[in-house]
Amino acid sequence: MSNRSKLWLAVVGAGIVTFLVAAATQPQSFRLTALTDILESLLLLSGALSFVPLALRSHGRLRLFWSLLILGVGLWFSYQLCWVYFEVVLHRQVPDIFTGDVILFLNLVPLMAALALRPHVPRDEYAARLGRLDFALLLVWWFYLYVLVVLPWQYAVPDVAAYNRNLNALYSTEKIALLLGLIASWLGSKDAWRRLYGALFGMSLCYAGSSFLANWAIARGVYYSGSFYDIPLAFAMAWLTWIGLSARVEAAEGSAREIRTGYGVWVARCSMIAVFSLPLFAVWAMSDSSAPRPIRIFRISLTLFASLLLGVMVFIRQQLLDLELVRMLDHSRESVDNLKRLQAQILQSEKLASIGQFVGGATHELNNPITAMLGYADLLLSTPLSTEQKQLASKIGQHVRRTKQLVASLISFAKQAPVPKNPVDLNTLARTAAKLTQPQWEAMGIVVNPHFDPQLPKVLGDSNQLLQVCLQVIGNCLHVMAERGGRTLSIRTQRASDRSLLEIATEALDSPAGPSQNSTETDPDDALGLSACQGILQEHHGQIARHWREDGSILLRVELPSLEIAPVASKGKDATVPVLWQSQPYA
């Protein structure tokens, strides 16, 4: 505690000592009344001001909590000022039927509202909205009780005895409700929050005891302002300052899952009980023959108005509940859809894993014969051969080395190991793939039309793996054309925003059977190939899609992120594959 707080408490302690000395030494007089009334007002003002720094330093619900405490103590302070006005300024007693008594009744309402905020537990937005409305129902019902029980004896048929009796009974019930709320908050909190609720409970119990003691003295005609009966009241007022200066609590943090729903359920039940109690009060108002007729009419009219008001609030609560249920239903549907997509992705991942295992085993078996072919090709070049024979042997060695690189790429894919990526020219890959598949499409009598974008930016990737993708998509289209007809195949590269596209398209097929038009599904006979391509492209942050056009033709589109960099001198081996053939029409 800071030195300023200690000095503040010392001043408050001095005020309490002055109050005790005055009560012990001074007889009933105007001087004693003025001194004690002013001291009580200053003690309440000190208590309200002690909570102000706490409200300024906090945020959200915690700030609202402190603000409600300030409001409750502020109402108590304003009621005390009314006593100062009558007893000190006007030199007369406060009237027995006093309109300002409603301030005394209302000063506990902000304190109960502060407890209803429950700042010591994590916040649940849905529970907070409905909780505030439920608590508002209870507050309206509580004020309805005050107007029903107390005000008729003040305005309809003035009766001092009935007014004081009903006011004291209702106010005592309100204080008991506050004490029960503090006990529940104390039991549901811990550490600093538990100490705070315990201190507030002690202060409220002291105040309730002082009110009971003062009413007992008034009933026997021995009470006067500044007497010994006011000492517990002065202690309760001074206790507020100590609570405000010593409080060290923080707003609760956590997820909504940590919140217990029992509190909200009981608040909702109490609010519904309050609504359903109105007909019972109406029956009581009509059947109470001891009450004068004007009071019965007043109570029945009040009950009808309260029923209408609470009915509107219940309707609003039900609307909020319906909206929340609809939101939860939409959230559940979205969760189910996400779960289905996740299951599909898991299934696709399992397929790719199976493909990886299969490819890993197959490529290891291919390595031995490929190594043998490469050795025989090199051995053949070392023997005396004609010029044409040497060219053929060189081409055999070149293709065997390319095959060996492709097998190494497949092994890397099967192991899911990262491969080094370099700038790759997609046009070069497409030309090379077309050249490597030339014997296949020439034998089928297919004409290949290339359309390469000379300004196409490079992509970042592994040239061997991306060449495998190009070979697979071209082979996929050729396979479909071999079964369903078609004489023209288009190979196009183009740029789309920040993506580089490779499109392989056929003309209208003679028998366009298979997936429905505009479908992205693949046939079972080529699903394996496209799945392998998809696995490679995922490693390159790309994608592949298959579309059936309305005229029956097929389009395969490969998308890769463009690499916007200036050309740099390569170090070591070139990242791109060699250009095998660059003639423009393929025929």
Coordinates of C-alpha atoms in Angstrom, one line a residue:
M1 CA 0.0 0.0 0.0
S2 CA 1.4 3.4 -1.0
N3 CA 2.1 6.2 1.5
R4 CA -0.8 8.2 0.1
S5 CA -3.2 5.3 0.8
K6 CA -1.8 5.0 4.3
L7 CA -2.3 8.7 4.9
W8 CA -5.8 8.5 3.5
L9 CA -6.7 5.6 5.9
A10 CA -5.2 7.6 8.8
V11 CA -7.5 10.5 8.1
V12 CA -10.5 8.1 7.9
G13 CA -9.3 6.6 11.2
A14 CA -9.2 10.0 12.7
G15 CA -12.8 10.6 11.6
I16 CA -13.9 7.4 13.3
V17 CA -12.1 8.4 16.5
T18 CA -13.8 11.8 16.4
F19 CA -17.2 10.1 15.9
L20 CA -16.6 7.8 18.9
V21 CA -15.5 10.6 21.2
A22 CA -18.5 12.7 20.2
A23 CA -20.9 9.9 20.8
A24 CA -19.4 9.1 24.2
T25 CA -19.1 12.7 25.5
Q26 CA -21.8 14.8 23.8
P27 CA -25.4 14.7 24.8
Q28 CA -28.2 14.8 22.3
S29 CA -27.9 18.2 20.6
F30 CA -27.9 20.0 17.3
R31 CA -24.1 20.1 17.5
L32 CA -23.8 16.3 17.9
T33 CA -26.3 15.8 15.0
A34 CA -24.5 18.2 12.7
L35 CA -21.1 16.7 13.5
T36 CA -22.0 13.1 13.1
D37 CA -24.1 13.7 9.9
I38 CA -21.3 15.6 8.3
L39 CA -18.7 12.9 9.3
E40 CA -20.9 10.1 7.9
S41 CA -21.3 12.1 4.6
L42 CA -17.5 12.5 4.4
L43 CA -16.9 8.8 5.2
L44 CA -19.3 7.8 2.4
L45 CA -17.6 10.3 0.0
S46 CA -14.2 8.8 0.9
G47 CA -15.5 5.3 0.2
A48 CA -16.9 6.3 -3.2
L49 CA -13.7 8.1 -4.2
S50 CA -11.5 5.1 -3.1
F51 CA -13.0 3.0 -5.9
V52 CA -12.4 5.6 -8.6
P53 CA -8.7 4.8 -9.3
L54 CA -9.6 1.1 -9.5
A55 CA -12.2 1.9 -12.2
L56 CA -9.8 4.2 -14.1
R57 CA -7.0 1.5 -14.2
S58 CA -9.3 -1.4 -15.3
H59 CA -11.2 -2.2 -18.5
G60 CA -14.3 -4.1 -19.6
R61 CA -16.3 -5.9 -17.0
L62 CA -13.9 -5.1 -14.3
R63 CA -14.3 -1.3 -14.9
L64 CA -18.1 -1.8 -15.0
F65 CA -17.9 -3.7 -11.7
W66 CA -16.0 -0.8 -9.9
S67 CA -18.3 1.7 -11.5
L68 CA -21.4 0.0 -10.1
L69 CA -19.8 -0.1 -6.7
I70 CA -19.2 3.7 -7.0
L71 CA -22.8 4.2 -8.1
G72 CA -24.2 2.2 -5.1
V73 CA -22.0 4.1 -2.6
G74 CA -22.8 7.4 -4.4
L75 CA -26.6 6.7 -3.9
W76 CA -26.0 6.0 -0.3
F77 CA -24.0 9.3 -0.1
S78 CA -26.8 11.3 -1.7
Y79 CA -29.3 9.8 0.8
Q80 CA -27.0 10.9 3.6
L81 CA -26.9 14.4 2.1
C82 CA -30.7 14.4 2.4
W83 CA -30.4 13.8 6.1
V84 CA -27.8 16.6 6.3
Y85 CA -30.2 19.0 4.5
F86 CA -33.1 18.3 6.9
E87 CA -31.2 18.0 10.2
V88 CA -28.4 20.5 9.7
V89 CA -29.8 23.1 7.2
L90 CA -33.5 23.0 8.1
H91 CA -33.0 22.1 11.8
R92 CA -35.7 19.5 11.8
Q93 CA -36.2 15.8 11.6
V94 CA -36.5 13.8 8.4
P95 CA -40.2 13.2 7.6
D96 CA -41.6 9.8 8.6
I97 CA -42.9 9.4 5.0
F98 CA -40.0 10.6 2.9
T99 CA -39.8 10.4 -0.9
G100 CA -36.1 10.1 -0.7
D101 CA -36.4 6.7 0.9
V102 CA -36.5 5.2 -2.6
I103 CA -32.8 6.3 -2.9
L104 CA -32.0 4.2 0.2
F105 CA -33.8 1.2 -1.4
L106 CA -32.0 1.7 -4.8
N107 CA -28.5 2.0 -3.4
L108 CA -28.2 -1.7 -3.0
V109 CA -29.4 -2.4 -6.6
P110 CA -26.0 -1.4 -8.2
L111 CA -24.2 -3.6 -5.7
M112 CA -26.3 -6.6 -6.7
A113 CA -25.7 -5.7 -10.3
A114 CA -22.0 -5.7 -9.7
L115 CA -22.1 -9.1 -8.2
A116 CA -24.2 -10.4 -11.2
L117 CA -21.3 -9.4 -13.6
R118 CA -19.1 -12.0 -11.9
P119 CA -15.8 -10.5 -13.1
H120 CA -13.9 -13.2 -11.3
V121 CA -14.8 -15.8 -13.9
P122 CA -14.0 -15.9 -17.7
R123 CA -16.6 -14.2 -19.9
D124 CA -19.0 -16.0 -22.1
E125 CA -20.6 -13.6 -24.7
Y126 CA -23.8 -15.6 -25.1
A127 CA -24.2 -16.2 -21.3
A128 CA -23.4 -12.5 -20.7
R129 CA -26.2 -11.3 -23.1
L130 CA -28.9 -13.5 -21.6
G131 CA -27.5 -13.1 -18.1
R132 CA -27.9 -9.3 -18.3
L133 CA -31.4 -9.6 -19.6
D134 CA -32.3 -12.1 -16.9
F135 CA -30.9 -9.8 -14.2
A136 CA -32.8 -6.9 -15.7
L137 CA -36.0 -8.9 -15.3
L138 CA -35.1 -9.5 -11.7
L139 CA -34.4 -5.8 -11.1
V140 CA -37.7 -4.7 -12.7
W141 CA -39.5 -7.3 -10.5
W142 CA -37.7 -6.0 -7.4
F143 CA -38.6 -2.4 -8.1
Y144 CA -42.2 -3.6 -8.8
L145 CA -42.2 -5.0 -5.3
Y146 CA -41.2 -1.7 -3.8
V147 CA -43.9 0.2 -5.7
L148 CA -46.4 -2.6 -4.8
V149 CA -45.6 -2.8 -1.1
V150 CA -44.4 0.6 -0.1
L151 CA -45.7 3.4 -2.3
P152 CA -49.4 2.8 -1.8
W153 CA -49.1 3.8 1.8
Q154 CA -47.2 6.9 0.8
Y155 CA -49.5 8.2 -2.0
A156 CA -52.7 6.3 -2.3
V157 CA -53.6 6.1 1.4
P158 CA -50.8 7.7 3.6
D159 CA -50.2 5.6 6.7
V160 CA -46.9 6.2 8.6
A161 CA -47.0 2.9 10.5
A162 CA -47.8 0.7 7.4
Y163 CA -45.3 2.7 5.3
N164 CA -42.4 2.2 7.8
R165 CA -43.3 -1.5 8.4
N166 CA -43.4 -2.4 4.8
L167 CA -40.3 -0.3 3.9
N168 CA -38.2 -1.9 6.7
A169 CA -39.4 -5.4 5.7
L170 CA -38.7 -5.0 2.1
Y171 CA -35.3 -3.3 2.7
S172 CA -34.3 -6.0 5.1
T173 CA -35.2 -8.6 2.4
E174 CA -33.0 -6.7 -0.1
K175 CA -30.1 -6.7 2.3
I176 CA -30.4 -10.4 2.9
A177 CA -30.4 -11.0 -0.8
L178 CA -27.2 -8.9 -1.1
L179 CA -25.6 -10.9 1.7
L180 CA -26.5 -14.2 0.0
G181 CA -25.1 -13.0 -3.3
L182 CA -21.8 -12.1 -1.6
I183 CA -21.6 -15.5 0.1
A184 CA -22.2 -17.2 -3.3
S185 CA -19.5 -15.0 -4.9
W186 CA -17.1 -15.7 -2.0
L187 CA -17.6 -19.5 -2.4
G188 CA -17.1 -19.3 -6.2
S189 CA -13.9 -17.2 -6.1
K190 CA -10.4 -17.5 -4.7
D191 CA -7.3 -15.5 -3.7
A192 CA -7.7 -11.8 -4.1
W193 CA -11.3 -12.0 -5.3
R194 CA -12.2 -14.1 -2.3
R195 CA -10.7 -11.5 0.0
L196 CA -12.6 -8.7 -1.7
Y197 CA -15.9 -10.5 -1.5
G198 CA -15.2 -11.4 2.1
A199 CA -14.5 -7.7 2.9
L200 CA -17.7 -6.6 1.1
F201 CA -19.7 -9.2 3.0
G202 CA -18.3 -8.0 6.4
M203 CA -19.1 -4.4 5.5
S204 CA -22.7 -5.3 4.4
L205 CA -23.3 -7.4 7.5
C206 CA -22.1 -4.5 9.7
Y207 CA -24.4 -2.1 7.8
A208 CA -27.4 -4.6 8.1
G209 CA -26.7 -5.0 11.8
S210 CA -26.6 -1.2 12.3
S211 CA -29.9 -0.8 10.5
F212 CA -31.5 -3.4 12.6
L213 CA -30.1 -1.8 15.8
A214 CA -31.3 1.6 14.7
N215 CA -34.8 0.4 13.9
W216 CA -34.9 -1.3 17.3
A217 CA -33.9 1.9 19.1
I218 CA -36.4 4.0 17.0
A219 CA -39.2 1.6 18.0
R220 CA -38.4 2.3 21.7
G221 CA -37.9 6.0 21.2
V222 CA -34.3 6.1 22.3
Y223 CA -32.6 6.8 19.0
Y224 CA -31.1 10.1 17.9
S225 CA -28.4 11.0 15.4
G226 CA -24.9 10.6 16.7
S227 CA -25.9 8.1 19.4
F228 CA -24.1 4.8 20.1
Y229 CA -26.6 3.1 17.8
D230 CA -24.8 4.9 14.9
I231 CA -21.3 3.5 15.6
P232 CA -21.7 0.3 13.6
L233 CA -23.0 2.4 10.7
A234 CA -19.9 4.7 10.9
F235 CA -17.6 1.6 10.9
A236 CA -19.4 0.2 7.8
M237 CA -18.9 3.5 6.0
A238 CA -15.2 3.7 7.0
W239 CA -14.8 0.0 5.9
L240 CA -15.6 1.0 2.3
T241 CA -12.5 3.2 2.1
W242 CA -10.3 0.4 3.4
I243 CA -11.8 -2.0 0.8
G244 CA -11.2 0.5 -2.0
L245 CA -7.6 1.2 -1.1
S246 CA -6.6 -2.4 -0.4
A247 CA -8.3 -4.2 -3.4
R248 CA -5.8 -5.9 -5.8
V249 CA -7.9 -7.9 -8.2
E250 CA -7.6 -8.5 -11.9
A251 CA -10.1 -9.5 -14.6
A252 CA -10.5 -13.2 -15.1
E253 CA -9.2 -14.7 -18.3
G254 CA -9.9 -18.0 -20.0
S255 CA -12.1 -19.8 -22.5
A256 CA -15.9 -20.2 -22.3
R257 CA -15.4 -23.9 -21.7
E258 CA -14.1 -23.2 -18.1
I259 CA -17.4 -21.5 -17.2
R260 CA -19.9 -23.4 -15.1
T261 CA -23.4 -23.0 -16.4
G262 CA -25.2 -23.5 -13.0
Y263 CA -25.2 -19.8 -12.2
G264 CA -26.8 -18.8 -15.5
V265 CA -29.4 -21.6 -15.1
W266 CA -30.4 -20.4 -11.7
V267 CA -30.6 -16.7 -12.8
A268 CA -32.8 -17.8 -15.7
R269 CA -35.0 -19.8 -13.4
C270 CA -35.3 -17.0 -10.9
S271 CA -36.3 -14.6 -13.7
M272 CA -39.0 -16.9 -14.9
I273 CA -40.3 -17.4 -11.3
A274 CA -40.5 -13.6 -11.0
V275 CA -42.6 -13.4 -14.2
F276 CA -44.9 -16.2 -13.1
S277 CA -45.3 -14.6 -9.6
L278 CA -47.2 -11.6 -11.0
P279 CA -50.6 -13.4 -11.3
L280 CA -50.2 -14.5 -7.7
F281 CA -49.6 -10.9 -6.6
A282 CA -52.7 -9.8 -8.6
V283 CA -54.8 -12.4 -6.8
W284 CA -53.4 -11.2 -3.5
A285 CA -54.1 -7.6 -4.3
M286 CA -57.7 -8.4 -5.2
S287 CA -58.3 -10.7 -2.2
D288 CA -56.7 -8.5 0.5
S289 CA -59.8 -7.2 2.2
S290 CA -57.8 -5.4 4.9
A291 CA -56.3 -3.0 2.4
P292 CA -58.4 0.1 1.4
R293 CA -60.0 0.0 -2.0
P294 CA -57.7 2.7 -3.6
I295 CA -54.6 0.6 -2.6
R296 CA -56.2 -2.6 -4.2
I297 CA -56.9 -0.7 -7.4
F298 CA -53.4 0.8 -7.4
R299 CA -51.8 -2.7 -6.9
I300 CA -53.9 -4.3 -9.6
S301 CA -53.1 -1.6 -12.2
L302 CA -49.5 -1.8 -11.3
T303 CA -49.4 -5.6 -11.7
L304 CA -51.0 -5.3 -15.1
F305 CA -48.4 -2.8 -16.3
A306 CA -45.6 -4.9 -14.8
S307 CA -47.0 -8.0 -16.6
L308 CA -46.9 -6.2 -19.9
L309 CA -43.4 -4.9 -19.3
L310 CA -41.9 -8.2 -18.2
G311 CA -43.8 -10.0 -21.0
V312 CA -42.0 -7.8 -23.6
M313 CA -38.6 -8.5 -21.9
V314 CA -39.4 -12.3 -22.0
F315 CA -40.2 -12.0 -25.7
I316 CA -36.9 -10.2 -26.3
R317 CA -35.1 -12.9 -24.3
Q318 CA -36.7 -15.6 -26.4
Q319 CA -35.7 -13.9 -29.6
L320 CA -32.1 -13.6 -28.5
L321 CA -32.2 -17.3 -27.6
D322 CA -33.6 -18.3 -31.0
L323 CA -31.0 -16.3 -32.8
E324 CA -28.3 -17.9 -30.7
L325 CA -29.7 -21.4 -31.5
V326 CA -29.7 -20.6 -35.2
R327 CA -26.1 -19.4 -35.0
M328 CA -25.1 -22.6 -33.2
L329 CA -26.9 -24.7 -35.8
D330 CA -25.1 -22.9 -38.6
H331 CA -21.8 -23.4 -36.7
S332 CA -22.6 -27.1 -36.3
R333 CA -23.3 -27.5 -40.1
E334 CA -20.1 -25.7 -40.9
S335 CA -18.2 -28.0 -38.6
V336 CA -19.7 -31.0 -40.2
D337 CA -18.7 -29.7 -43.7
N338 CA -15.2 -29.0 -42.4
L339 CA -15.0 -32.5 -41.0
K340 CA -16.1 -34.0 -44.3
R341 CA -13.4 -31.9 -46.2
L342 CA -10.8 -33.0 -43.6
Q343 CA -11.8 -36.7 -44.1
A344 CA -11.4 -36.3 -47.9
Q345 CA -8.0 -34.7 -47.4
I346 CA -7.0 -37.5 -45.1
L347 CA -8.1 -40.1 -47.7
Q348 CA -6.2 -38.3 -50.4
S349 CA -3.1 -38.2 -48.1
E350 CA -3.4 -41.9 -47.5
K351 CA -3.7 -42.5 -51.3
L352 CA -0.6 -40.4 -51.9
A353 CA 1.2 -42.3 -49.1
S354 CA 0.4 -45.6 -50.8
I355 CA 1.5 -44.2 -54.1
G356 CA 4.8 -43.1 -52.5
Q357 CA 5.4 -46.6 -51.1
F358 CA 4.6 -48.2 -54.5
V359 CA 6.8 -45.7 -56.4
G360 CA 9.6 -46.1 -53.8
G361 CA 9.7 -49.9 -54.3
A362 CA 9.4 -49.7 -58.1
T363 CA 12.1 -47.1 -58.6
H364 CA 14.6 -49.1 -56.6
E365 CA 14.0 -52.0 -58.8
L366 CA 14.5 -49.9 -61.9
N367 CA 17.8 -48.5 -60.8
N368 CA 19.8 -51.7 -61.6
P369 CA 18.7 -52.2 -65.2
I370 CA 19.0 -48.4 -65.9
T371 CA 22.6 -48.4 -64.5
A372 CA 23.3 -51.4 -66.7
M373 CA 21.9 -49.7 -69.8
L374 CA 23.9 -46.6 -69.1
G375 CA 27.1 -48.6 -68.8
Y376 CA 26.4 -50.5 -72.0
A377 CA 25.7 -47.2 -73.8
D378 CA 29.0 -45.7 -72.6
L379 CA 30.8 -48.9 -73.6
L380 CA 29.2 -48.9 -77.0
L381 CA 30.4 -45.3 -77.6
S382 CA 34.0 -46.5 -76.8
T383 CA 33.9 -49.0 -79.7
P384 CA 34.5 -48.3 -83.4
L385 CA 31.1 -47.0 -84.8
S386 CA 30.0 -45.1 -87.8
T387 CA 28.8 -41.5 -87.4
E388 CA 25.1 -42.4 -87.5
Q389 CA 25.7 -45.2 -85.0
K390 CA 27.5 -42.9 -82.6
Q391 CA 24.6 -40.4 -82.8
L392 CA 22.2 -43.1 -81.9
A393 CA 24.3 -44.4 -79.1
S394 CA 24.7 -40.9 -77.7
K395 CA 20.9 -40.4 -77.8
I396 CA 20.5 -43.7 -76.0
G397 CA 22.9 -42.5 -73.2
Q398 CA 21.2 -39.1 -73.1
H399 CA 17.7 -40.7 -72.6
V400 CA 19.0 -43.2 -70.1
R401 CA 20.6 -40.4 -68.0
R402 CA 17.3 -38.5 -68.2
T403 CA 15.4 -41.6 -67.1
K404 CA 17.9 -42.1 -64.2
Q405 CA 17.2 -38.5 -63.1
L406 CA 13.5 -39.1 -63.2
V407 CA 13.8 -42.2 -61.1
A408 CA 15.8 -40.2 -58.6
S409 CA 13.1 -37.6 -58.5
L410 CA 10.5 -40.3 -57.9
I411 CA 12.5 -41.7 -55.0
S412 CA 12.7 -38.2 -53.5
F413 CA 8.9 -37.9 -53.9
A414 CA 8.3 -41.3 -52.3
K415 CA 10.5 -40.4 -49.3
Q416 CA 8.7 -37.0 -49.1
A417 CA 12.2 -35.4 -48.7
P418 CA 12.6 -31.8 -49.8
V419 CA 14.5 -31.3 -53.0
P420 CA 16.5 -28.2 -54.0
K421 CA 14.4 -25.8 -56.1
N422 CA 15.7 -23.4 -58.7
P423 CA 14.2 -21.1 -61.4
V424 CA 12.7 -23.3 -64.1
D425 CA 11.4 -22.2 -67.6
L426 CA 8.0 -23.8 -68.0
N427 CA 8.1 -23.2 -71.8
T428 CA 11.3 -25.4 -72.0
L429 CA 9.7 -28.1 -69.9
A430 CA 6.6 -28.1 -72.2
R431 CA 8.7 -28.3 -75.4
T432 CA 10.9 -31.1 -73.9
A433 CA 7.8 -33.1 -72.8
A434 CA 6.3 -32.7 -76.3
K435 CA 9.5 -33.9 -77.9
L436 CA 9.8 -36.9 -75.6
T437 CA 6.2 -38.0 -76.4
Q438 CA 6.6 -37.3 -80.1
P439 CA 6.9 -41.0 -81.2
Q440 CA 3.6 -41.7 -79.3
W441 CA 1.5 -39.0 -80.9
E442 CA 3.0 -39.3 -84.3
A443 CA 2.2 -43.0 -84.4
M444 CA -1.4 -42.1 -83.5
G445 CA -1.7 -39.5 -86.3
I446 CA -2.2 -36.6 -83.8
V447 CA -1.2 -33.0 -84.6
V448 CA 0.3 -31.0 -81.7
N449 CA -0.2 -27.2 -81.8
P450 CA 2.1 -25.3 -79.4
H451 CA 1.3 -21.8 -78.1
F452 CA 4.1 -20.7 -75.8
D453 CA 4.1 -17.2 -74.1
P454 CA 7.6 -15.8 -74.7
Q455 CA 7.1 -13.4 -71.7
L456 CA 6.1 -16.3 -69.3
P457 CA 8.0 -15.8 -66.0
K458 CA 9.9 -18.7 -64.6
V459 CA 8.7 -20.8 -61.7
L460 CA 10.7 -22.1 -58.7
G461 CA 11.0 -25.9 -58.5
D462 CA 12.7 -29.1 -59.4
S463 CA 13.1 -29.4 -63.2
N464 CA 13.0 -33.2 -63.1
Q465 CA 9.8 -33.4 -61.1
L466 CA 8.0 -30.7 -63.1
L467 CA 9.0 -32.4 -66.3
Q468 CA 7.5 -35.6 -65.0
V469 CA 4.2 -33.7 -64.4
C470 CA 4.3 -32.3 -68.0
L471 CA 4.9 -35.8 -69.4
Q472 CA 2.1 -37.2 -67.3
V473 CA -0.5 -34.7 -68.3
I474 CA 0.3 -35.0 -72.0
G475 CA 0.3 -38.8 -71.7
N476 CA -3.0 -38.6 -70.0
C477 CA -4.6 -36.7 -72.9
L478 CA -3.0 -39.0 -75.4
H479 CA -4.4 -42.0 -73.6
V480 CA -8.0 -40.5 -73.7
M481 CA -7.6 -39.6 -77.4
A482 CA -6.5 -43.1 -78.2
E483 CA -9.7 -44.5 -76.6
R484 CA -12.2 -41.8 -77.7
G485 CA -10.9 -40.3 -80.8
G486 CA -9.5 -36.9 -81.6
R487 CA -6.8 -35.6 -84.0
T488 CA -5.5 -32.3 -82.5
L489 CA -3.7 -31.6 -79.2
S490 CA -3.0 -28.0 -78.0
I491 CA -0.2 -27.2 -75.6
R492 CA -0.4 -23.6 -74.3
T493 CA 1.5 -21.6 -71.7
Q494 CA 0.3 -18.3 -70.4
R495 CA 0.4 -16.0 -67.4
A496 CA -2.6 -15.4 -65.1
S497 CA -1.9 -12.7 -62.5
D498 CA 0.9 -14.2 -60.3
R499 CA 0.5 -17.7 -61.7
S500 CA 2.1 -19.5 -64.7
L501 CA -0.3 -21.8 -66.5
L502 CA 0.3 -24.9 -68.6
E503 CA -2.8 -26.0 -70.5
I504 CA -3.1 -29.3 -72.4
A505 CA -6.4 -29.4 -74.4
T506 CA -7.9 -31.8 -77.0
E507 CA -10.3 -31.2 -79.7
A508 CA -13.9 -32.5 -79.4
L509 CA -13.7 -36.2 -78.9
D510 CA -15.5 -38.7 -81.1
S511 CA -17.1 -40.4 -78.0
P512 CA -17.0 -38.1 -75.0
A513 CA -18.1 -40.6 -72.5
G514 CA -16.9 -40.4 -68.9
P515 CA -17.2 -37.7 -66.2
S516 CA -20.0 -35.2 -66.6
Q517 CA -19.3 -32.0 -68.4
N518 CA -17.3 -29.3 -66.4
S519 CA -16.4 -32.0 -63.9
T520 CA -13.0 -32.0 -62.2
E521 CA -13.1 -35.7 -61.4
T522 CA -10.8 -38.1 -63.1
D523 CA -11.3 -41.5 -64.6
P524 CA -10.1 -44.5 -62.5
D525 CA -7.6 -45.5 -65.2
D526 CA -5.7 -42.2 -65.0
A527 CA -6.4 -41.3 -61.3
L528 CA -3.0 -42.7 -60.3
G529 CA -1.1 -40.5 -62.6
L530 CA -2.9 -37.3 -61.7
S531 CA -2.6 -38.1 -58.0
A532 CA 1.1 -38.4 -58.4
C533 CA 1.2 -35.1 -60.2
Q534 CA -0.9 -33.5 -57.5
G535 CA 1.6 -34.7 -54.9
I536 CA 4.5 -33.1 -56.8
L537 CA 2.6 -29.9 -57.4
Q538 CA 1.6 -29.6 -53.7
E539 CA 5.3 -29.5 -52.9
H540 CA 5.6 -26.6 -55.4
H541 CA 2.6 -24.8 -54.1
G542 CA 0.7 -25.5 -57.4
Q543 CA -2.3 -27.4 -58.4
I544 CA -3.8 -29.4 -61.3
A545 CA -7.3 -29.6 -62.5
R546 CA -9.2 -31.5 -65.2
H547 CA -12.2 -30.1 -67.0
W548 CA -14.6 -31.6 -69.5
R549 CA -15.8 -28.9 -71.9
E550 CA -19.3 -28.7 -73.3
D551 CA -18.2 -29.8 -76.8
G552 CA -16.8 -33.0 -75.3
S553 CA -13.1 -32.0 -75.3
I554 CA -10.8 -32.3 -72.3
L555 CA -8.6 -29.6 -70.7
L556 CA -5.9 -30.3 -68.2
R557 CA -4.5 -27.2 -66.4
V558 CA -1.4 -27.0 -64.3
E559 CA -0.9 -23.8 -62.2
L560 CA 2.4 -22.8 -60.5
P561 CA 3.3 -19.6 -58.7
S562 CA 5.4 -17.3 -60.9
L563 CA 8.9 -16.3 -59.9
E564 CA 9.5 -12.6 -60.6
I565 CA 13.3 -12.4 -60.5
A566 CA 15.9 -11.1 -62.9
P567 CA 18.1 -13.7 -64.7
V568 CA 21.3 -14.6 -62.8
A569 CA 24.3 -16.5 -63.8
S570 CA 23.9 -20.1 -62.8
K571 CA 26.4 -21.7 -60.6
G572 CA 27.2 -25.3 -61.5
K573 CA 24.6 -27.3 -63.2
D574 CA 21.8 -25.4 -65.0
A575 CA 18.5 -25.6 -63.2
T576 CA 16.5 -26.1 -66.4
V577 CA 16.2 -29.1 -68.6
P578 CA 17.9 -29.0 -72.1
V579 CA 15.8 -27.9 -75.0
L580 CA 15.3 -31.1 -77.1
W581 CA 13.2 -29.6 -79.8
Q582 CA 11.8 -26.1 -80.6
S583 CA 10.0 -26.4 -84.0
Q584 CA 6.8 -24.4 -83.8
P585 CA 4.1 -26.6 -85.4
Y586 CA 4.1 -30.2 -84.2
A587 CA 2.8 -32.2 -87.1

